[in-house]
Amino acid sequence: MNDFAAGSSRKSTNSRLPPEVNRILYVRNLPFKITAEELYDIFGKYGAVYQIRLGERSKDTRGTAFVIYEDIYDAKRAVDHLSGFNVGGRYLVVMYYQPAKFQRKADNEAKKQELEELRKQIKAKKAKMAAEGN
């Protein structure tokens, strides 16, 4: 029985991390007036922070930040402990940064804009044809 217990603890320390886990975290729902120093205080409790980038206050990125850790295991601990953490009356949403997901979102926005432009062009052509027909 002791061999089994030793084997199970060894397995847990050598277990692989899920593929989405990485050093870069994307944080949403931050108070708009939070500073980078305050974020260093909050996220620094879970390990060495390499860099923090706050979203711009005047754009759609306000209330967001990227937090980059030196070590992937520190980033995992931060996600596990800080997701749902209350800061300034707001509950943080802490996720692993997934570039493909962000690119897909940007592509979808571009496609929506293109579709809207095409709809406007078709509407203008229909109006022109109706005016010429009458």
Short mmCIF file of N, CA, C and O in Angstrom, two decimals:
data_model
loop_
_atom_site.label_atom_id
_atom_site.label_comp_id
_atom_site.label_asym_id
_atom_site.label_seq_id
_atom_site.Cartn_x
_atom_site.Cartn_y
_atom_site.Cartn_z
N MET A 1 0.83 -1.19 0.00
CA MET A 1 0.00 0.00 0.00
C MET A 1 0.87 1.25 0.00
O MET A 1 0.54 2.23 -0.63
N ASN A 2 2.00 1.21 0.70
CA ASN A 2 2.91 2.35 0.70
C ASN A 2 3.49 2.60 -0.68
O ASN A 2 3.71 3.74 -1.05
N ASP A 3 3.76 1.52 -1.43
CA ASP A 3 4.28 1.69 -2.79
C ASP A 3 3.27 2.42 -3.66
O ASP A 3 3.61 3.27 -4.45
N PHE A 4 1.99 2.08 -3.47
CA PHE A 4 0.94 2.72 -4.27
C PHE A 4 0.86 4.22 -3.93
O PHE A 4 0.77 5.05 -4.80
N ALA A 5 0.92 4.53 -2.65
CA ALA A 5 0.84 5.94 -2.23
C ALA A 5 2.03 6.72 -2.76
O ALA A 5 1.89 7.85 -3.23
N ALA A 6 3.22 6.12 -2.71
CA ALA A 6 4.41 6.81 -3.22
C ALA A 6 4.30 7.01 -4.72
O ALA A 6 4.65 8.07 -5.23
N GLY A 7 3.78 6.00 -5.42
CA GLY A 7 3.63 6.12 -6.87
C GLY A 7 2.63 7.18 -7.26
O GLY A 7 2.84 7.93 -8.20
N SER A 8 1.53 7.30 -6.50
CA SER A 8 0.52 8.29 -6.86
C SER A 8 1.02 9.70 -6.61
O SER A 8 0.72 10.61 -7.36
N SER A 9 1.80 9.91 -5.53
CA SER A 9 2.30 11.26 -5.28
C SER A 9 3.34 11.65 -6.32
O SER A 9 3.42 12.80 -6.74
N ARG A 10 4.15 10.69 -6.76
CA ARG A 10 5.14 10.96 -7.79
C ARG A 10 4.45 11.34 -9.09
O ARG A 10 4.86 12.26 -9.79
N LYS A 11 3.37 10.65 -9.39
CA LYS A 11 2.64 10.93 -10.64
C LYS A 11 2.06 12.35 -10.62
O LYS A 11 2.11 13.06 -11.61
N SER A 12 1.56 12.78 -9.46
CA SER A 12 0.96 14.11 -9.40
C SER A 12 2.01 15.21 -9.57
O SER A 12 1.72 16.26 -10.11
N THR A 13 3.24 14.98 -9.10
CA THR A 13 4.26 16.01 -9.26
C THR A 13 4.80 16.04 -10.69
O THR A 13 5.28 17.07 -11.14
N ASN A 14 4.72 14.92 -11.40
CA ASN A 14 5.21 14.86 -12.77
C ASN A 14 4.09 15.01 -13.79
O ASN A 14 4.31 14.81 -14.97
N SER A 15 2.87 15.32 -13.34
CA SER A 15 1.76 15.39 -14.27
C SER A 15 1.94 16.54 -15.25
O SER A 15 2.52 17.57 -14.92
N ARG A 16 1.44 16.32 -16.43
CA ARG A 16 1.56 17.35 -17.48
C ARG A 16 0.48 18.41 -17.32
O ARG A 16 -0.63 18.11 -16.88
N LEU A 17 0.82 19.61 -17.71
CA LEU A 17 -0.15 20.70 -17.66
C LEU A 17 -1.04 20.64 -18.89
O LEU A 17 -0.61 20.20 -19.96
N PRO A 18 -2.28 21.12 -18.78
CA PRO A 18 -3.14 21.18 -19.97
C PRO A 18 -2.51 22.05 -21.05
O PRO A 18 -1.73 22.96 -20.74
N PRO A 19 -2.85 21.83 -22.31
CA PRO A 19 -2.19 22.56 -23.41
C PRO A 19 -2.45 24.07 -23.39
O PRO A 19 -1.63 24.83 -23.90
N GLU A 20 -3.57 24.52 -22.81
CA GLU A 20 -3.85 25.96 -22.83
C GLU A 20 -3.03 26.74 -21.81
O GLU A 20 -2.97 27.96 -21.85
N VAL A 21 -2.39 26.05 -20.86
CA VAL A 21 -1.62 26.71 -19.82
C VAL A 21 -0.35 27.33 -20.42
O VAL A 21 0.39 26.67 -21.13
N ASN A 22 -0.15 28.61 -20.16
CA ASN A 22 1.10 29.26 -20.55
C ASN A 22 1.42 30.39 -19.58
O ASN A 22 0.67 30.65 -18.65
N ARG A 23 2.53 31.06 -19.79
CA ARG A 23 3.01 32.10 -18.87
C ARG A 23 2.22 33.39 -18.98
O ARG A 23 2.29 34.24 -18.10
N ILE A 24 1.49 33.59 -20.07
CA ILE A 24 0.79 34.85 -20.31
C ILE A 24 -0.67 34.71 -19.91
O ILE A 24 -1.38 33.84 -20.40
N LEU A 25 -1.10 35.61 -19.02
CA LEU A 25 -2.48 35.61 -18.56
C LEU A 25 -3.19 36.84 -19.12
O LEU A 25 -2.60 37.92 -19.23
N TYR A 26 -4.45 36.66 -19.44
CA TYR A 26 -5.30 37.77 -19.87
C TYR A 26 -6.30 38.01 -18.75
O TYR A 26 -7.01 37.09 -18.33
N VAL A 27 -6.33 39.23 -18.25
CA VAL A 27 -7.18 39.56 -17.10
C VAL A 27 -8.24 40.56 -17.56
O VAL A 27 -7.92 41.58 -18.18
N ARG A 28 -9.51 40.26 -17.24
CA ARG A 28 -10.63 41.15 -17.59
C ARG A 28 -11.36 41.57 -16.33
O ARG A 28 -11.18 41.00 -15.27
N ASN A 29 -12.22 42.56 -16.49
CA ASN A 29 -13.09 43.07 -15.42
C ASN A 29 -12.31 43.74 -14.30
O ASN A 29 -12.72 43.71 -13.14
N LEU A 30 -11.19 44.36 -14.65
CA LEU A 30 -10.40 45.11 -13.66
C LEU A 30 -11.07 46.47 -13.41
O LEU A 30 -11.69 47.03 -14.32
N PRO A 31 -10.92 47.00 -12.21
CA PRO A 31 -11.37 48.38 -11.99
C PRO A 31 -10.61 49.31 -12.94
O PRO A 31 -9.41 49.12 -13.16
N PHE A 32 -11.29 50.27 -13.52
CA PHE A 32 -10.67 51.13 -14.53
C PHE A 32 -9.52 51.96 -13.97
O PHE A 32 -8.62 52.34 -14.70
N LYS A 33 -9.53 52.24 -12.68
CA LYS A 33 -8.49 53.10 -12.09
C LYS A 33 -7.33 52.31 -11.48
O LYS A 33 -6.46 52.90 -10.84
N ILE A 34 -7.29 50.99 -11.67
CA ILE A 34 -6.22 50.19 -11.08
C ILE A 34 -4.88 50.52 -11.75
O ILE A 34 -4.83 50.84 -12.94
N THR A 35 -3.81 50.48 -10.97
CA THR A 35 -2.48 50.80 -11.50
C THR A 35 -1.68 49.51 -11.70
O THR A 35 -2.02 48.47 -11.13
N ALA A 36 -0.62 49.62 -12.46
CA ALA A 36 0.26 48.48 -12.69
C ALA A 36 0.90 48.03 -11.37
O ALA A 36 1.08 46.83 -11.13
N GLU A 37 1.21 48.99 -10.50
CA GLU A 37 1.81 48.65 -9.20
C GLU A 37 0.86 47.81 -8.37
O GLU A 37 1.27 46.85 -7.71
N GLU A 38 -0.43 48.17 -8.39
CA GLU A 38 -1.42 47.38 -7.65
C GLU A 38 -1.53 45.97 -8.23
O GLU A 38 -1.67 45.00 -7.48
N LEU A 39 -1.45 45.86 -9.55
CA LEU A 39 -1.49 44.54 -10.17
C LEU A 39 -0.26 43.72 -9.81
O LEU A 39 -0.37 42.51 -9.57
N TYR A 40 0.92 44.36 -9.77
CA TYR A 40 2.13 43.66 -9.33
C TYR A 40 1.95 43.12 -7.91
O TYR A 40 2.37 42.01 -7.60
N ASP A 41 1.32 43.91 -7.03
CA ASP A 41 1.09 43.47 -5.66
C ASP A 41 0.17 42.24 -5.63
O ASP A 41 0.42 41.30 -4.89
N ILE A 42 -0.90 42.27 -6.43
CA ILE A 42 -1.87 41.17 -6.43
C ILE A 42 -1.28 39.92 -7.07
O ILE A 42 -1.30 38.84 -6.49
N PHE A 43 -0.71 40.05 -8.27
CA PHE A 43 -0.24 38.89 -9.02
C PHE A 43 1.14 38.42 -8.56
O PHE A 43 1.50 37.26 -8.73
N GLY A 44 1.92 39.32 -7.94
CA GLY A 44 3.26 38.97 -7.47
C GLY A 44 3.26 37.98 -6.31
O GLY A 44 4.27 37.35 -6.03
N LYS A 45 2.13 37.82 -5.65
CA LYS A 45 2.03 36.87 -4.54
C LYS A 45 2.17 35.43 -5.02
O LYS A 45 2.43 34.54 -4.22
N TYR A 46 1.98 35.20 -6.30
CA TYR A 46 1.99 33.83 -6.83
C TYR A 46 3.26 33.49 -7.60
O TYR A 46 3.39 32.40 -8.12
N GLY A 47 4.19 34.44 -7.68
CA GLY A 47 5.46 34.17 -8.34
C GLY A 47 6.02 35.42 -8.99
O GLY A 47 5.42 36.50 -8.94
N ALA A 48 7.18 35.26 -9.61
CA ALA A 48 7.87 36.38 -10.24
C ALA A 48 7.13 36.81 -11.51
O ALA A 48 6.95 36.02 -12.43
N VAL A 49 6.72 38.07 -11.52
CA VAL A 49 6.02 38.63 -12.68
C VAL A 49 7.06 39.26 -13.60
O VAL A 49 7.85 40.09 -13.17
N TYR A 50 7.05 38.86 -14.86
CA TYR A 50 7.98 39.39 -15.85
C TYR A 50 7.51 40.74 -16.36
O TYR A 50 8.29 41.68 -16.49
N GLN A 51 6.20 40.84 -16.66
CA GLN A 51 5.68 42.08 -17.24
C GLN A 51 4.18 42.16 -17.03
O GLN A 51 3.49 41.15 -17.02
N ILE A 52 3.68 43.41 -16.90
CA ILE A 52 2.24 43.66 -16.86
C ILE A 52 1.95 44.77 -17.85
O ILE A 52 2.63 45.79 -17.88
N ARG A 53 0.94 44.53 -18.67
CA ARG A 53 0.50 45.55 -19.62
C ARG A 53 -0.98 45.83 -19.40
O ARG A 53 -1.81 44.96 -19.61
N LEU A 54 -1.27 47.05 -18.99
CA LEU A 54 -2.65 47.47 -18.77
C LEU A 54 -3.27 47.97 -20.06
O LEU A 54 -2.59 48.60 -20.87
N GLY A 55 -4.57 47.71 -20.23
CA GLY A 55 -5.28 48.26 -21.38
C GLY A 55 -5.36 49.77 -21.27
O GLY A 55 -5.29 50.33 -20.17
N GLU A 56 -5.51 50.43 -22.40
CA GLU A 56 -5.57 51.89 -22.41
C GLU A 56 -6.90 52.35 -21.81
O GLU A 56 -7.94 51.77 -22.05
N ARG A 57 -6.83 53.42 -21.04
CA ARG A 57 -8.01 53.91 -20.33
C ARG A 57 -9.09 54.46 -21.26
O ARG A 57 -10.26 54.44 -20.94
N SER A 58 -8.70 54.94 -22.43
CA SER A 58 -9.67 55.61 -23.30
C SER A 58 -10.23 54.69 -24.39
O SER A 58 -11.06 55.12 -25.17
N LYS A 59 -9.79 53.45 -24.44
CA LYS A 59 -10.22 52.57 -25.53
C LYS A 59 -11.02 51.38 -24.99
O LYS A 59 -11.29 51.29 -23.81
N ASP A 60 -11.37 50.47 -25.89
CA ASP A 60 -12.13 49.28 -25.52
C ASP A 60 -11.34 48.34 -24.63
O ASP A 60 -11.91 47.43 -24.05
N THR A 61 -10.04 48.55 -24.52
CA THR A 61 -9.19 47.65 -23.74
C THR A 61 -9.12 48.04 -22.26
O THR A 61 -8.43 47.36 -21.50
N ARG A 62 -9.80 49.12 -21.86
CA ARG A 62 -9.71 49.50 -20.45
C ARG A 62 -10.37 48.40 -19.60
O ARG A 62 -11.31 47.73 -20.03
N GLY A 63 -9.83 48.22 -18.42
CA GLY A 63 -10.32 47.17 -17.54
C GLY A 63 -9.73 45.81 -17.85
O GLY A 63 -10.16 44.80 -17.32
N THR A 64 -8.71 45.78 -18.73
CA THR A 64 -8.04 44.53 -19.08
C THR A 64 -6.54 44.68 -18.87
O THR A 64 -6.02 45.80 -18.82
N ALA A 65 -5.87 43.54 -18.79
CA ALA A 65 -4.41 43.57 -18.66
C ALA A 65 -3.85 42.22 -19.10
O ALA A 65 -4.55 41.20 -19.09
N PHE A 66 -2.59 42.25 -19.50
CA PHE A 66 -1.83 41.03 -19.72
C PHE A 66 -0.81 40.95 -18.61
O PHE A 66 -0.12 41.92 -18.32
N VAL A 67 -0.72 39.79 -17.97
CA VAL A 67 0.26 39.55 -16.92
C VAL A 67 1.13 38.39 -17.39
O VAL A 67 0.61 37.32 -17.70
N ILE A 68 2.43 38.63 -17.45
CA ILE A 68 3.36 37.60 -17.92
C ILE A 68 4.24 37.18 -16.76
O ILE A 68 4.91 38.01 -16.13
N TYR A 69 4.22 35.89 -16.47
CA TYR A 69 5.03 35.33 -15.39
C TYR A 69 6.34 34.79 -15.93
O TYR A 69 6.44 34.41 -17.09
N GLU A 70 7.32 34.70 -15.04
CA GLU A 70 8.60 34.07 -15.38
C GLU A 70 8.43 32.56 -15.55
O GLU A 70 9.06 31.95 -16.39
N ASP A 71 7.55 31.97 -14.72
CA ASP A 71 7.39 30.52 -14.68
C ASP A 71 5.94 30.12 -14.95
O ASP A 71 5.01 30.76 -14.43
N ILE A 72 5.75 29.08 -15.72
CA ILE A 72 4.42 28.63 -16.10
C ILE A 72 3.61 28.13 -14.90
O ILE A 72 2.40 28.32 -14.84
N TYR A 73 4.29 27.53 -13.92
CA TYR A 73 3.59 27.02 -12.74
C TYR A 73 3.08 28.15 -11.86
O TYR A 73 2.02 28.03 -11.23
N ASP A 74 3.80 29.27 -11.82
CA ASP A 74 3.33 30.45 -11.10
C ASP A 74 2.08 31.00 -11.78
O ASP A 74 1.12 31.40 -11.11
N ALA A 75 2.08 31.02 -13.11
CA ALA A 75 0.91 31.50 -13.86
C ALA A 75 -0.30 30.61 -13.57
O ALA A 75 -1.41 31.11 -13.36
N LYS A 76 -0.09 29.31 -13.52
CA LYS A 76 -1.19 28.39 -13.23
C LYS A 76 -1.75 28.64 -11.84
O LYS A 76 -2.97 28.68 -11.64
N ARG A 77 -0.87 28.83 -10.85
CA ARG A 77 -1.33 29.11 -9.49
C ARG A 77 -2.13 30.41 -9.44
O ARG A 77 -3.15 30.50 -8.75
N ALA A 78 -1.68 31.42 -10.17
CA ALA A 78 -2.39 32.71 -10.19
C ALA A 78 -3.79 32.54 -10.78
O ALA A 78 -4.76 33.07 -10.24
N VAL A 79 -3.91 31.79 -11.88
CA VAL A 79 -5.23 31.56 -12.48
C VAL A 79 -6.12 30.82 -11.49
O VAL A 79 -7.29 31.18 -11.29
N ASP A 80 -5.58 29.79 -10.87
CA ASP A 80 -6.36 28.99 -9.93
C ASP A 80 -6.86 29.82 -8.75
O ASP A 80 -7.98 29.62 -8.28
N HIS A 81 -6.05 30.76 -8.26
CA HIS A 81 -6.40 31.51 -7.05
C HIS A 81 -7.10 32.85 -7.33
O HIS A 81 -7.87 33.32 -6.50
N LEU A 82 -6.82 33.48 -8.46
CA LEU A 82 -7.31 34.84 -8.68
C LEU A 82 -8.55 34.93 -9.57
O LEU A 82 -9.17 35.98 -9.65
N SER A 83 -8.90 33.87 -10.26
CA SER A 83 -10.10 33.91 -11.09
C SER A 83 -11.30 33.99 -10.15
O SER A 83 -11.50 33.13 -9.29
N GLY A 84 -12.06 35.08 -10.25
CA GLY A 84 -13.19 35.31 -9.35
C GLY A 84 -12.84 36.12 -8.12
O GLY A 84 -13.69 36.41 -7.30
N PHE A 85 -11.57 36.53 -7.99
CA PHE A 85 -11.09 37.33 -6.86
C PHE A 85 -11.68 38.73 -6.96
O PHE A 85 -11.71 39.33 -8.03
N ASN A 86 -12.17 39.26 -5.83
CA ASN A 86 -12.79 40.58 -5.80
C ASN A 86 -11.74 41.66 -5.63
O ASN A 86 -11.01 41.67 -4.65
N VAL A 87 -11.67 42.57 -6.60
CA VAL A 87 -10.76 43.71 -6.55
C VAL A 87 -11.58 44.97 -6.80
O VAL A 87 -12.16 45.13 -7.88
N GLY A 88 -11.63 45.84 -5.82
CA GLY A 88 -12.36 47.09 -5.97
C GLY A 88 -13.82 46.90 -6.32
O GLY A 88 -14.39 47.67 -7.09
N GLY A 89 -14.44 45.86 -5.78
CA GLY A 89 -15.86 45.61 -6.04
C GLY A 89 -16.13 44.90 -7.35
O GLY A 89 -17.28 44.74 -7.75
N ARG A 90 -15.09 44.46 -8.03
CA ARG A 90 -15.26 43.74 -9.31
C ARG A 90 -14.60 42.38 -9.19
O ARG A 90 -13.54 42.24 -8.59
N TYR A 91 -15.21 41.38 -9.80
CA TYR A 91 -14.66 40.03 -9.76
C TYR A 91 -13.80 39.79 -11.00
O TYR A 91 -14.27 39.92 -12.12
N LEU A 92 -12.53 39.47 -10.77
CA LEU A 92 -11.59 39.30 -11.87
C LEU A 92 -11.91 38.06 -12.70
O LEU A 92 -12.32 37.03 -12.17
N VAL A 93 -11.68 38.18 -13.99
CA VAL A 93 -11.73 37.05 -14.91
C VAL A 93 -10.29 36.86 -15.39
O VAL A 93 -9.76 37.71 -16.09
N VAL A 94 -9.68 35.76 -14.96
CA VAL A 94 -8.27 35.50 -15.28
C VAL A 94 -8.21 34.26 -16.15
O VAL A 94 -8.67 33.19 -15.75
N MET A 95 -7.64 34.42 -17.35
CA MET A 95 -7.57 33.32 -18.32
C MET A 95 -6.17 33.23 -18.88
O MET A 95 -5.42 34.20 -18.83
N TYR A 96 -5.86 32.09 -19.45
CA TYR A 96 -4.59 31.95 -20.17
C TYR A 96 -4.76 32.63 -21.53
O TYR A 96 -5.79 32.49 -22.18
N TYR A 97 -3.75 33.37 -21.93
CA TYR A 97 -3.78 34.02 -23.24
C TYR A 97 -3.64 32.96 -24.32
O TYR A 97 -2.73 32.14 -24.29
N GLN A 98 -4.58 32.97 -25.25
CA GLN A 98 -4.56 32.03 -26.37
C GLN A 98 -4.59 32.85 -27.66
O GLN A 98 -5.64 33.31 -28.08
N PRO A 99 -3.42 33.04 -28.28
CA PRO A 99 -3.33 33.90 -29.46
C PRO A 99 -4.29 33.50 -30.57
O PRO A 99 -4.88 34.37 -31.21
N ALA A 100 -4.48 32.22 -30.80
CA ALA A 100 -5.37 31.78 -31.88
C ALA A 100 -6.79 32.25 -31.62
O ALA A 100 -7.50 32.69 -32.54
N LYS A 101 -7.22 32.19 -30.36
CA LYS A 101 -8.57 32.62 -30.01
C LYS A 101 -8.74 34.12 -30.23
O LYS A 101 -9.75 34.58 -30.75
N PHE A 102 -7.72 34.90 -29.83
CA PHE A 102 -7.79 36.34 -30.02
C PHE A 102 -7.78 36.69 -31.51
O PHE A 102 -8.46 37.60 -31.94
N GLN A 103 -6.99 35.97 -32.30
CA GLN A 103 -6.94 36.21 -33.74
C GLN A 103 -8.28 35.90 -34.38
O GLN A 103 -8.76 36.63 -35.24
N ARG A 104 -8.90 34.79 -33.95
CA ARG A 104 -10.22 34.43 -34.47
C ARG A 104 -11.23 35.52 -34.18
O ARG A 104 -12.05 35.87 -35.04
N LYS A 105 -11.18 36.08 -32.98
CA LYS A 105 -12.11 37.14 -32.61
C LYS A 105 -11.89 38.37 -33.50
O LYS A 105 -12.85 38.98 -33.98
N ALA A 106 -10.63 38.73 -33.74
CA ALA A 106 -10.33 39.87 -34.60
C ALA A 106 -10.79 39.59 -36.03
O ALA A 106 -11.34 40.48 -36.70
N ASP A 107 -10.57 38.36 -36.51
CA ASP A 107 -11.02 37.98 -37.85
C ASP A 107 -12.54 38.07 -37.96
O ASP A 107 -13.07 38.55 -38.97
N ASN A 108 -13.24 37.63 -36.94
CA ASN A 108 -14.70 37.69 -36.95
C ASN A 108 -15.19 39.13 -36.99
O ASN A 108 -16.16 39.44 -37.69
N GLU A 109 -14.54 40.01 -36.25
CA GLU A 109 -14.91 41.43 -36.28
C GLU A 109 -14.71 42.01 -37.68
O GLU A 109 -15.55 42.75 -38.18
N ALA A 110 -13.59 41.67 -38.30
CA ALA A 110 -13.32 42.16 -39.66
C ALA A 110 -14.37 41.63 -40.64
O ALA A 110 -14.85 42.36 -41.51
N LYS A 111 -14.74 40.37 -40.49
CA LYS A 111 -15.76 39.78 -41.37
C LYS A 111 -17.11 40.44 -41.16
O LYS A 111 -17.84 40.67 -42.13
N LYS A 112 -17.45 40.76 -39.93
CA LYS A 112 -18.72 41.45 -39.65
C LYS A 112 -18.74 42.81 -40.32
O LYS A 112 -19.75 43.21 -40.90
N GLN A 113 -17.62 43.53 -40.24
CA GLN A 113 -17.56 44.85 -40.86
C GLN A 113 -17.67 44.74 -42.38
O GLN A 113 -18.35 45.54 -43.02
N GLU A 114 -17.00 43.74 -42.95
CA GLU A 114 -17.06 43.53 -44.39
C GLU A 114 -18.48 43.17 -44.82
O GLU A 114 -18.98 43.69 -45.83
N LEU A 115 -19.14 42.33 -44.06
CA LEU A 115 -20.52 41.95 -44.37
C LEU A 115 -21.45 43.15 -44.30
O LEU A 115 -22.31 43.34 -45.17
N GLU A 116 -21.27 43.99 -43.29
CA GLU A 116 -22.09 45.19 -43.16
C GLU A 116 -21.88 46.14 -44.35
O GLU A 116 -22.83 46.72 -44.87
N GLU A 117 -20.65 46.26 -44.79
CA GLU A 117 -20.34 47.10 -45.95
C GLU A 117 -21.01 46.56 -47.21
O GLU A 117 -21.57 47.32 -48.01
N LEU A 118 -20.95 45.25 -47.40
CA LEU A 118 -21.61 44.63 -48.55
C LEU A 118 -23.12 44.84 -48.50
O LEU A 118 -23.75 45.09 -49.54
N ARG A 119 -23.70 44.74 -47.32
CA ARG A 119 -25.15 44.98 -47.18
C ARG A 119 -25.51 46.41 -47.58
O ARG A 119 -26.52 46.64 -48.24
N LYS A 120 -24.67 47.35 -47.17
CA LYS A 120 -24.92 48.76 -47.54
C LYS A 120 -24.84 48.94 -49.06
O LYS A 120 -25.65 49.66 -49.65
N GLN A 121 -23.84 48.29 -49.69
CA GLN A 121 -23.69 48.39 -51.13
C GLN A 121 -24.90 47.80 -51.85
O GLN A 121 -25.41 48.38 -52.82
N ILE A 122 -25.38 46.65 -51.40
CA ILE A 122 -26.54 46.01 -52.03
C ILE A 122 -27.78 46.88 -51.85
O ILE A 122 -28.56 47.06 -52.79
N LYS A 123 -27.95 47.43 -50.67
CA LYS A 123 -29.09 48.30 -50.40
C LYS A 123 -29.07 49.52 -51.32
O LYS A 123 -30.08 49.92 -51.88
N ALA A 124 -27.86 50.10 -51.50
CA ALA A 124 -27.73 51.27 -52.38
C ALA A 124 -28.03 50.90 -53.83
O ALA A 124 -28.71 51.65 -54.55
N LYS A 125 -27.56 49.71 -54.29
CA LYS A 125 -27.83 49.26 -55.65
C LYS A 125 -29.31 49.01 -55.87
O LYS A 125 -29.87 49.35 -56.91
N LYS A 126 -29.97 48.41 -54.88
CA LYS A 126 -31.42 48.16 -55.00
C LYS A 126 -32.17 49.47 -55.08
O LYS A 126 -33.12 49.60 -55.87
N ALA A 127 -31.77 50.43 -54.27
CA ALA A 127 -32.44 51.74 -54.29
C ALA A 127 -32.23 52.43 -55.64
O ALA A 127 -33.15 53.02 -56.21
N LYS A 128 -31.03 52.31 -56.20
CA LYS A 128 -30.70 52.90 -57.49
C LYS A 128 -31.53 52.23 -58.60
O LYS A 128 -32.09 52.90 -59.47
N MET A 129 -31.62 50.89 -58.57
CA MET A 129 -32.38 50.16 -59.57
C MET A 129 -33.87 50.49 -59.48
O MET A 129 -34.56 50.64 -60.49
N ALA A 130 -34.37 50.64 -58.26
CA ALA A 130 -35.77 50.98 -58.07
C ALA A 130 -36.05 52.38 -58.60
O ALA A 130 -37.09 52.63 -59.22
N ALA A 131 -35.12 53.30 -58.39
CA ALA A 131 -35.29 54.67 -58.88
C ALA A 131 -35.24 54.72 -60.39
O ALA A 131 -35.99 55.48 -61.03
N GLU A 132 -34.39 53.92 -61.02
CA GLU A 132 -34.26 53.89 -62.47
C GLU A 132 -35.46 53.19 -63.11
O GLU A 132 -35.88 53.53 -64.22
N GLY A 133 -36.01 52.21 -62.39
CA GLY A 133 -37.15 51.45 -62.92
C GLY A 133 -38.43 52.24 -62.90
O GLY A 133 -39.32 52.03 -63.71
N ASN A 134 -38.57 53.19 -62.02
CA ASN A 134 -39.80 53.96 -61.91
C ASN A 134 -39.74 55.23 -62.67
O ASN A 134 -39.19 55.99 -63.04
#
